[in-house]
Each structure stands twice: as C-alpha cells, then as structure tokens.
GROMACS .gro file of C-alpha atoms in nm:
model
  321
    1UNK     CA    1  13.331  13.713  12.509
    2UNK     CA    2  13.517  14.011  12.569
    3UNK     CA    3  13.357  14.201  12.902
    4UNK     CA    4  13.339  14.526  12.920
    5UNK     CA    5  13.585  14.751  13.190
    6UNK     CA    6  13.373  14.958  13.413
    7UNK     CA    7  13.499  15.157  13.698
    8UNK     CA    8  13.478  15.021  14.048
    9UNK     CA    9  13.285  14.678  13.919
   10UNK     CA   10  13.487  14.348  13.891
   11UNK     CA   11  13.343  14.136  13.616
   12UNK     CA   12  13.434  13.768  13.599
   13UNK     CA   13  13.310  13.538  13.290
   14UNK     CA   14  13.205  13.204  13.431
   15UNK     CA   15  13.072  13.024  13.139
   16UNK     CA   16  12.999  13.100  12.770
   17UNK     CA   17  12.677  13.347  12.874
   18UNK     CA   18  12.741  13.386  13.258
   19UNK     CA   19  12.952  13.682  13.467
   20UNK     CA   20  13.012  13.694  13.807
   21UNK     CA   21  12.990  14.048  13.932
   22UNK     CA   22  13.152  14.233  14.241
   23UNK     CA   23  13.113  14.619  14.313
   24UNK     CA   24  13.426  14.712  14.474
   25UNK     CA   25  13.353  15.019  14.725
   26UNK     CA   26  13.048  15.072  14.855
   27UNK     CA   27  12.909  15.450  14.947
   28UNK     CA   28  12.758  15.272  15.289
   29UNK     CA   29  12.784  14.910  15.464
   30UNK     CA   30  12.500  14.729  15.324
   31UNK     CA   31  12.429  14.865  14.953
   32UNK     CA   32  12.541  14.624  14.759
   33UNK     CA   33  12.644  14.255  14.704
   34UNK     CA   34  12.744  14.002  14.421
   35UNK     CA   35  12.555  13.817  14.169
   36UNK     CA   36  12.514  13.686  13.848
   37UNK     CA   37  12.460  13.813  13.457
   38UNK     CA   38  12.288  13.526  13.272
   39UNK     CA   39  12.299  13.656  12.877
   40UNK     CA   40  12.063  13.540  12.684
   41UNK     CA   41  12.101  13.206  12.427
   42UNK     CA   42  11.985  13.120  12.147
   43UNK     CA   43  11.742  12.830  12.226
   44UNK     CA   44  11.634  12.988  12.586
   45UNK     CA   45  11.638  13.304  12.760
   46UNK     CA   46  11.584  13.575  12.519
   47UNK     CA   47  11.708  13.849  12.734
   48UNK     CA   48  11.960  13.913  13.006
   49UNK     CA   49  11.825  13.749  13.357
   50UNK     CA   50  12.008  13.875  13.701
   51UNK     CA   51  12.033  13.650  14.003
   52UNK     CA   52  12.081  13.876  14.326
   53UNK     CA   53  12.286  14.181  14.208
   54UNK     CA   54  12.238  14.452  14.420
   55UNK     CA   55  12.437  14.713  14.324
   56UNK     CA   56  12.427  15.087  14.385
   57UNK     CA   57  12.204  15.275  14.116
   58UNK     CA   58  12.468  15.392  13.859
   59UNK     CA   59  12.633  15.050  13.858
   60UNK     CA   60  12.301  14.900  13.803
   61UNK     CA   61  12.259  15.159  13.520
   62UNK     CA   62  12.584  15.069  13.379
   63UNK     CA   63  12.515  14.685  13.354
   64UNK     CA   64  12.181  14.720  13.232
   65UNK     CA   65  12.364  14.992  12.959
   66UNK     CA   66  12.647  14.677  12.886
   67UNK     CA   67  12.413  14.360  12.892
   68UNK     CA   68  12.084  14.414  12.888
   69UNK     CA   69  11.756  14.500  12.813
   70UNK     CA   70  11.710  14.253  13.162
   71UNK     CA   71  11.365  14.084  13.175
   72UNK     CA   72  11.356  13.927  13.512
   73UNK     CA   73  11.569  13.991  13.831
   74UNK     CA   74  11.601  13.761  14.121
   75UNK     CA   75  11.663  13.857  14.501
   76UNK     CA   76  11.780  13.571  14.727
   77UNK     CA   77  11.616  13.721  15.013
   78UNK     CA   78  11.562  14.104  15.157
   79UNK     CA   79  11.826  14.226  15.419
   80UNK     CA   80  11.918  14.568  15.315
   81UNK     CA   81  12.243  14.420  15.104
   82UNK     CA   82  12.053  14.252  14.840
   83UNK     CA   83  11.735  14.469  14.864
   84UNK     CA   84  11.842  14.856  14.886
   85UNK     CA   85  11.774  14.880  14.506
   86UNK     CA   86  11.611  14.637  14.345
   87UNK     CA   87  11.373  14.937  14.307
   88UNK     CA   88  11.633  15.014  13.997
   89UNK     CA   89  11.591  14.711  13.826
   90UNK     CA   90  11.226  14.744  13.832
   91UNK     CA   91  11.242  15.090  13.713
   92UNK     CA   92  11.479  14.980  13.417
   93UNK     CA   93  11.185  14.743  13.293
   94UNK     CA   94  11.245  14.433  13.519
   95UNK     CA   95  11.016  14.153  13.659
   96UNK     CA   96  11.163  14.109  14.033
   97UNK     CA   97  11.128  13.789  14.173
   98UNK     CA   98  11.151  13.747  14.563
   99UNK     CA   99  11.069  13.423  14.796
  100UNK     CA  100  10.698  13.481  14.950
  101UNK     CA  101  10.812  13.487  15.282
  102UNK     CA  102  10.974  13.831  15.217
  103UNK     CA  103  10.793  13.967  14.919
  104UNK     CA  104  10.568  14.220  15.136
  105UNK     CA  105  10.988  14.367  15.232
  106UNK     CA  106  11.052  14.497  14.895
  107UNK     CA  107  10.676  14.681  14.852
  108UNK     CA  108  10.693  14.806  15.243
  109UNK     CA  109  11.010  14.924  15.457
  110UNK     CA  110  10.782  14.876  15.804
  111UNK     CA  111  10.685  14.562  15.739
  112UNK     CA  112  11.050  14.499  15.623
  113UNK     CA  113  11.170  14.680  15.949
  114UNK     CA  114  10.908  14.477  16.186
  115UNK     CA  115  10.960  14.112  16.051
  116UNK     CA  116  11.331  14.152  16.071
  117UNK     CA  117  11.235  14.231  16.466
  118UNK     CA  118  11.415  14.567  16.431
  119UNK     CA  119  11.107  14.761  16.585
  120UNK     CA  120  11.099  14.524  16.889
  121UNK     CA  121  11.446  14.748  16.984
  122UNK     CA  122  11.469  15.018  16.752
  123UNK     CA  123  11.162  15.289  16.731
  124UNK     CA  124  11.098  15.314  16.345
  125UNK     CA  125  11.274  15.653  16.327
  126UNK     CA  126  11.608  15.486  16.391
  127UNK     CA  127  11.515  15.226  16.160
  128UNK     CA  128  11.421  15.414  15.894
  129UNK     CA  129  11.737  15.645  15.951
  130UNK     CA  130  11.900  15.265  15.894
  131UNK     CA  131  11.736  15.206  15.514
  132UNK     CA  132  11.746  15.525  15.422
  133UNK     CA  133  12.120  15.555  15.469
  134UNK     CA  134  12.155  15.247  15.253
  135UNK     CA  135  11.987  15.388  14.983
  136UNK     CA  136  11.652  15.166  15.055
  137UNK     CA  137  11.346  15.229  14.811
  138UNK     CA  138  11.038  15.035  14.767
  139UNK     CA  139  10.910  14.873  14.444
  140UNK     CA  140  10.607  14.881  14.270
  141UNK     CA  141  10.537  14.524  14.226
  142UNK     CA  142  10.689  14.182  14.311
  143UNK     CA  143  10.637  13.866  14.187
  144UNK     CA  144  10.664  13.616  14.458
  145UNK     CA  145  10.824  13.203  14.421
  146UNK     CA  146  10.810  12.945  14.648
  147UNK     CA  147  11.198  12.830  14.814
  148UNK     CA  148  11.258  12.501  14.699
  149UNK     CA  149  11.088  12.549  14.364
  150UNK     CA  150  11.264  12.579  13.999
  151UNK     CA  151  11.233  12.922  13.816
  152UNK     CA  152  11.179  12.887  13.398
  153UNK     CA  153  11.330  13.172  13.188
  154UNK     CA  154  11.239  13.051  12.831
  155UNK     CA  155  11.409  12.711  12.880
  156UNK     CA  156  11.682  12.867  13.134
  157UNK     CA  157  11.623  12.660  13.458
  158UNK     CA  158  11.697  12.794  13.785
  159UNK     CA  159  11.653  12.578  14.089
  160UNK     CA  160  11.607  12.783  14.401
  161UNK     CA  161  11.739  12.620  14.749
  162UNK     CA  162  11.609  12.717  15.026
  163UNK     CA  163  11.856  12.820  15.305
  164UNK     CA  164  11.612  12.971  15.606
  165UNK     CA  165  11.910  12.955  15.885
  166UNK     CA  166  11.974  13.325  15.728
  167UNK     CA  167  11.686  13.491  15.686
  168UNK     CA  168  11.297  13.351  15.628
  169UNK     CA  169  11.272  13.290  15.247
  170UNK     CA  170  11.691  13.300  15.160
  171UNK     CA  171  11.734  13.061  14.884
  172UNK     CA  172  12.050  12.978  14.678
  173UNK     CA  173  12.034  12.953  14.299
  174UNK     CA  174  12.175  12.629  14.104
  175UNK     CA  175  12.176  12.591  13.771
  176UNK     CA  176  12.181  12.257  13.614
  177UNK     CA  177  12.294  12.315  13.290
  178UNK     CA  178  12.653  12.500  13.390
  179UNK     CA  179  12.733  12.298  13.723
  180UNK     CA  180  12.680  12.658  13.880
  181UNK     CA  181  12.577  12.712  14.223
  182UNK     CA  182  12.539  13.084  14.390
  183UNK     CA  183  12.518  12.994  14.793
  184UNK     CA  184  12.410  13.424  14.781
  185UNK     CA  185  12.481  13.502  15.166
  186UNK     CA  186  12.504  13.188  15.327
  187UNK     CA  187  12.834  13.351  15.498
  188UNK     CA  188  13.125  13.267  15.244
  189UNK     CA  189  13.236  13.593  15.265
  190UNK     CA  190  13.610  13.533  15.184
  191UNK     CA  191  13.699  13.844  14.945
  192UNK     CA  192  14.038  13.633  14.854
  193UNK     CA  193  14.173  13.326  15.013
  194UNK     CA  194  14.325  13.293  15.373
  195UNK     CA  195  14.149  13.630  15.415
  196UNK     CA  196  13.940  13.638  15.718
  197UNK     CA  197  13.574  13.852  15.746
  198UNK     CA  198  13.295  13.820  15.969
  199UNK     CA  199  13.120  13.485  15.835
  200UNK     CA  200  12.771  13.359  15.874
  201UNK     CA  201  12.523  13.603  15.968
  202UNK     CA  202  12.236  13.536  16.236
  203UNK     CA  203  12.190  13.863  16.418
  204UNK     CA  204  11.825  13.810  16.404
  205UNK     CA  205  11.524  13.668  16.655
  206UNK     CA  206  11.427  13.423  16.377
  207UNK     CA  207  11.775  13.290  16.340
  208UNK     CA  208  11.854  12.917  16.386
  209UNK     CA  209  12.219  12.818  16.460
  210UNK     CA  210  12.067  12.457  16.440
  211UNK     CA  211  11.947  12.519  16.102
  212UNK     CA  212  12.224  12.745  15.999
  213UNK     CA  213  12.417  12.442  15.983
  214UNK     CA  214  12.201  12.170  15.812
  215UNK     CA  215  12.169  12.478  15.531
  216UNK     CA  216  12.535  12.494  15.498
  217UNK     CA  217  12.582  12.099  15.512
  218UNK     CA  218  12.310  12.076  15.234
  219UNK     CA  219  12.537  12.325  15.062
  220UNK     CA  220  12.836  12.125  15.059
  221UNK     CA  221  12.645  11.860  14.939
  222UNK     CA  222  12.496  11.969  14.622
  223UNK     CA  223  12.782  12.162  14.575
  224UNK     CA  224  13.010  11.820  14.569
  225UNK     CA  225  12.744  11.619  14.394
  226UNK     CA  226  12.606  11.869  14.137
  227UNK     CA  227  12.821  12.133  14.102
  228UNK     CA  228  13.170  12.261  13.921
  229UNK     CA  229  13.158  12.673  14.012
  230UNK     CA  230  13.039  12.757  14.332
  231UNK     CA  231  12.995  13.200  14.419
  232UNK     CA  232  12.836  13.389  14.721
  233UNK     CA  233  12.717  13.718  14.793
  234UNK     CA  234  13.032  13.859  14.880
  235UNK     CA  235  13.319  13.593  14.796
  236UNK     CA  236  13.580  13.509  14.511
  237UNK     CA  237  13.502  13.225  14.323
  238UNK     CA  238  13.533  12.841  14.380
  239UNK     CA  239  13.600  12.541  14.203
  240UNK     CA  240  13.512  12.199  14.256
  241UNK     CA  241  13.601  12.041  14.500
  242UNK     CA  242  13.769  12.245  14.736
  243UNK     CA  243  13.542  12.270  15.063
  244UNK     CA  244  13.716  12.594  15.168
  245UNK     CA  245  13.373  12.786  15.184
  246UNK     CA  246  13.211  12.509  15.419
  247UNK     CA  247  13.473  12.440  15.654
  248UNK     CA  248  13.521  12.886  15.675
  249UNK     CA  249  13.185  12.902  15.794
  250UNK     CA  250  13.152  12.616  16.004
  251UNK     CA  251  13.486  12.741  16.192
  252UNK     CA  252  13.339  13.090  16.251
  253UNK     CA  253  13.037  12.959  16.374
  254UNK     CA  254  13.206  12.789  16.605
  255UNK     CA  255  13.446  13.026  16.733
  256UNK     CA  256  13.177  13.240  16.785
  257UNK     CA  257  13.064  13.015  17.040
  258UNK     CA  258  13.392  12.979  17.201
  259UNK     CA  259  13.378  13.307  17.235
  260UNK     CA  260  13.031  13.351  17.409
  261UNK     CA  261  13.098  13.107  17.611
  262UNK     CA  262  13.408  13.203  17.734
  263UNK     CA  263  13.275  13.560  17.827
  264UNK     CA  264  12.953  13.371  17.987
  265UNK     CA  265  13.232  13.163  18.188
  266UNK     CA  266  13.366  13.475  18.340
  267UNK     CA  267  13.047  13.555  18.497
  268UNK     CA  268  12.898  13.241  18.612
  269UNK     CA  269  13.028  13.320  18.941
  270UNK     CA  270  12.795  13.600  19.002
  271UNK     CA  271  12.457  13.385  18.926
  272UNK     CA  272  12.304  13.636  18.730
  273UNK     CA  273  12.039  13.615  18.513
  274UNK     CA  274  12.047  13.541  18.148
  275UNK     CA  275  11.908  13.862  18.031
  276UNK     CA  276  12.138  14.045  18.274
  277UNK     CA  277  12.424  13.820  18.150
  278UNK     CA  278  12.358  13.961  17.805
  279UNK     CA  279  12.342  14.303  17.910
  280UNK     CA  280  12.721  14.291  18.069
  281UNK     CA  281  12.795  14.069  17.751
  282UNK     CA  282  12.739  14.373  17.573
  283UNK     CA  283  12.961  14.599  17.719
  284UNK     CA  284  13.210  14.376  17.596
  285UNK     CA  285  13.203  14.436  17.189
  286UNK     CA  286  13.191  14.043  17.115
  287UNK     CA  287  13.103  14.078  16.763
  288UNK     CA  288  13.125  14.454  16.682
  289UNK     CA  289  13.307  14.782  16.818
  290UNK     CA  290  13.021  14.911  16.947
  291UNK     CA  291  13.247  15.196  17.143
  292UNK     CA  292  13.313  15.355  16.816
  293UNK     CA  293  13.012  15.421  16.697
  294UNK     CA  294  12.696  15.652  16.741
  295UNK     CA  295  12.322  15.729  16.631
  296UNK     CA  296  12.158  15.503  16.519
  297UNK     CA  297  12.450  15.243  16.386
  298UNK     CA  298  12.547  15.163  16.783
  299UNK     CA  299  12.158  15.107  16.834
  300UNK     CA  300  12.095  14.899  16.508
  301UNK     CA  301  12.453  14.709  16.597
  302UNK     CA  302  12.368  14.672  16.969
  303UNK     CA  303  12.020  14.486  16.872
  304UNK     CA  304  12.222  14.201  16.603
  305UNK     CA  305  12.467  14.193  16.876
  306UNK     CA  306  12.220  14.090  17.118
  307UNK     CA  307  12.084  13.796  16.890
  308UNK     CA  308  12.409  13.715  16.792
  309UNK     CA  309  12.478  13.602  17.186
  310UNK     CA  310  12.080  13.487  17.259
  311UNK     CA  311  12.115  13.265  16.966
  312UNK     CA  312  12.447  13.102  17.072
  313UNK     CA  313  12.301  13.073  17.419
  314UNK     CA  314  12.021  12.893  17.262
  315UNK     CA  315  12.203  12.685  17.036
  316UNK     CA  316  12.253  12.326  17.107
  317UNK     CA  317  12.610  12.262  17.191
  318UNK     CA  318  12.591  11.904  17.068
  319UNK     CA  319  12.629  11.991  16.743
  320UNK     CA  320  12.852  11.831  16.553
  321UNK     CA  321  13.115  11.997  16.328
   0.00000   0.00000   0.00000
C-alpha cells in the first residue's frame, strides 16, 4: 500500500489494511490524539472503521477524502483529546461508538463538564470557555458498548478492554487477528524513545492510582501474551516485547509520588490540615506552571492539579512496582 502524504499528519502502515495516525501540531492543547485506519477487506469490513482518531476538522476531512467512506468510528473514552470532534465523523456519515459510562459526554458538554467534576471548581462559564477553545461540539447520536465487550464490523473483531484508572468507561482496543493492541491514553505518551512527557493522567475526583496500576499491569499482560504491535494515544509505536511503555508509566507514577511526598515532608512540621496542606502544595507548581498562565487555563489547571496531589495522598503507598 502506498499511503498518501498529507501535510502536518504522520501516517504509519501497520499491517496489510491498518495505519497508525499522528497529527503533528495541534491549534490548542487537547484537540487531537492518535488512532487507527482499519481499511476495509475483502471477507469483512466493507468500509473504512476508525478506532479513536480525533483529529482537528480538516484533517478529519482529509482522511475521510484518502480512505474512506468510514462506517463506524470508535472513541476510547471522552476527555476533550479524543472527543473535541467526533462531531466530524458523525457529520461525514459515521456511526460513533462510545463506552455507556460516557455516552451522555458526546450528546451534552454539561453533563460532560459535571461528571468530569469540573463544575465542583470551575462555574460552567470557565468550563465552557475550556471546550470551546478546543474546538468541542456535540453529536447528534451515539451508539453506546459495554467495556469489556467485543465490537463486530462485518467479521472485523474488536475486543474493547476496559481501563477505568483513566477515566469511567476508557477502554483499549485489541484486535485478534493482527496481534494489535491500541492502550489509547493509558499514559504512554513517549513521542520518540528516551523522550520524557507528562505520563499517566489522573487529574480527576474519580481517579484511582490503585486501579491505575492493575489497568496498566493488565496491559502488559495481554500485550506480552496476545500481542505483536502495541500504539497509544499519543506515542510512537512498539514492538513485542519491549516493556518500555509499562515500566515509563509505572516510573512516572511513582515519581509523582516522590514528589508529593517530599513537598508534604516539608510541611509536616507545621501540623496543618490536609486541605490546607494542598492549598500551600499549590503554590508550588508540582505538576504544572501554574505562574504562567491566566483565565481560565490557571483555573482549569489549578483543579487537575489539586486531584493530581488528593489522589497521591490517597493512594496506598504499599503498592508494589
């Protein structure tokens, strides 16, 4: 197969009838993320199915222009970076797909905006300022799976794995038939190797650290058992059996709590409380240079920065890596 060049889009052929595809820049910081082109084959899919690209409109227009007509799109799950616009898909004659614990996100941004707890810190004017500077639109109709179940496309199976340690109904996608599993944003986000980035992402009330980690070690697992190509949301691409992605964001995860618990160390001596212990944690830029920003960005990063350190504070320190 001979792909086709389009500006700012990396396109990487995986199998016989599969592409990886990465948007290079990005007009804001969460409009877009990687996923897979399944073409279609002769004895299965008839037409182009898309597992968790969310792109920016004219890239979408441009795949759909190179591979399609698409028949079915799939979202992982519905933080802004996989969900801004799947709207596009739907309007280019797509059936979305989206686990039932976050369906009602794509067909409502305040129920999207209050499940993700962002209105328990935000008023809904700064979190609407927050979608609609990443391009967020809602669709028309969803069609909504169960985590853990196995999507049909005319013969094409695609097991969904259920990864809740990142957001209610984030699944993974593994496909049987080409040893190919897409962890979407389980927090492999190395854009090259030895290359460093934020890592697993839990900036959320709902978040588990505990189960954070049991997703990734069930990860590792089926990726060592089952798998021979392993992508992400926002990765390059892996091999089997190198366990680079799993030990990355097991090591962040970790230093992160090094890190909290360092800071909490310095103030122990005070006796403070833990929600005033938070508050001075704050002023401190742990996770994000809060000092440099304004609007509504320092209020939206102020509230995930505040999970961030309640979640490592309630996070079991037994844990073994």
């Amino acid at each position: 197969m001979t792909l086709p060049e389009i500006e700012n889009l990396r396109l990487t052929q995986l199998t016989d009838n599969t592409v990886f595809c990465h948007q290079i820049e990005s007009s804001a910081l969460f409009t877009c993320c990687d996923g897979l082109i399944i073409l279609p084959e002769k004895k299965q899919n008839k037409k182009t199915i898309i597992l968790d690209l969310n792109l920016e409109k004219r890239y979408i227009k441009e795949i759909h222009r190179a591979f399609g007509p698409v028949s079915d799109y799939v979202c992982s799950h519905t933080h802004l970076d996989h969900s801004a616009h799947v709207h596009v898909w739907e309007d280019l004659g797509a059936k979305i797909h989206v686990p039932f614990q976050e369906y009602e996100h794509l067909l409502d941004h305040k129920i999207l905006l209050e499940r993700f707890g962002f209105l328990e810190g935000v008023s809904l004017k700064t979190g609407e300022e927050f979608i609609n500077y990443n391009g967020y639109e809602e669709c028309k109709k969803v069609h909504p799976f169960q985590p853990g179940g196995t999507l049909n496309f005319d013969g094409l199976l695609v097991k969904t794995i259920h990864f809740p340690g990142h957001s209610f109904g984030h699944v993974g996608f593994f496909i049987p038939e080409k040893h190919l599993f897409h962890i979407s944003c389980l927090g492999f986000d190395q854009p090259e190797p030895e290359v460093n980035r934020f890592g697993p992402w839990y900036g959320f009330k709902h978040n588990s650290i505990t189960q954070y980690l049991k997703d990734i070690n069930n990860a590792e697992t089926i990726f060592q058992r089952d798998a021979r190509v392993l992508t992400s949301s926002h990765s390059y691409v892996v091999k089997y059996p190198d366990r680079t992605p799993f030990i990355y964001m097991k090591r962040k995860i970790r230093e992160n709590q090094e890190k909290v618990d360092k800071a909490l160390g310095a103030l122990k001596k005070s006796n403070m409380s833990e929600d005033l212990a938070i508050k001075e944690l704050l002023k401190m830029d742990l996770f994000f240079p809060k000092h440099k920003m304004k609007s509504f960005l320092l209020e939206i990063y102020s509230l995930w920065e505040y999970w961030f350190i309640k979640n490592h504070i309630k996070w079991n320190k037994t844990i073994i890596f």
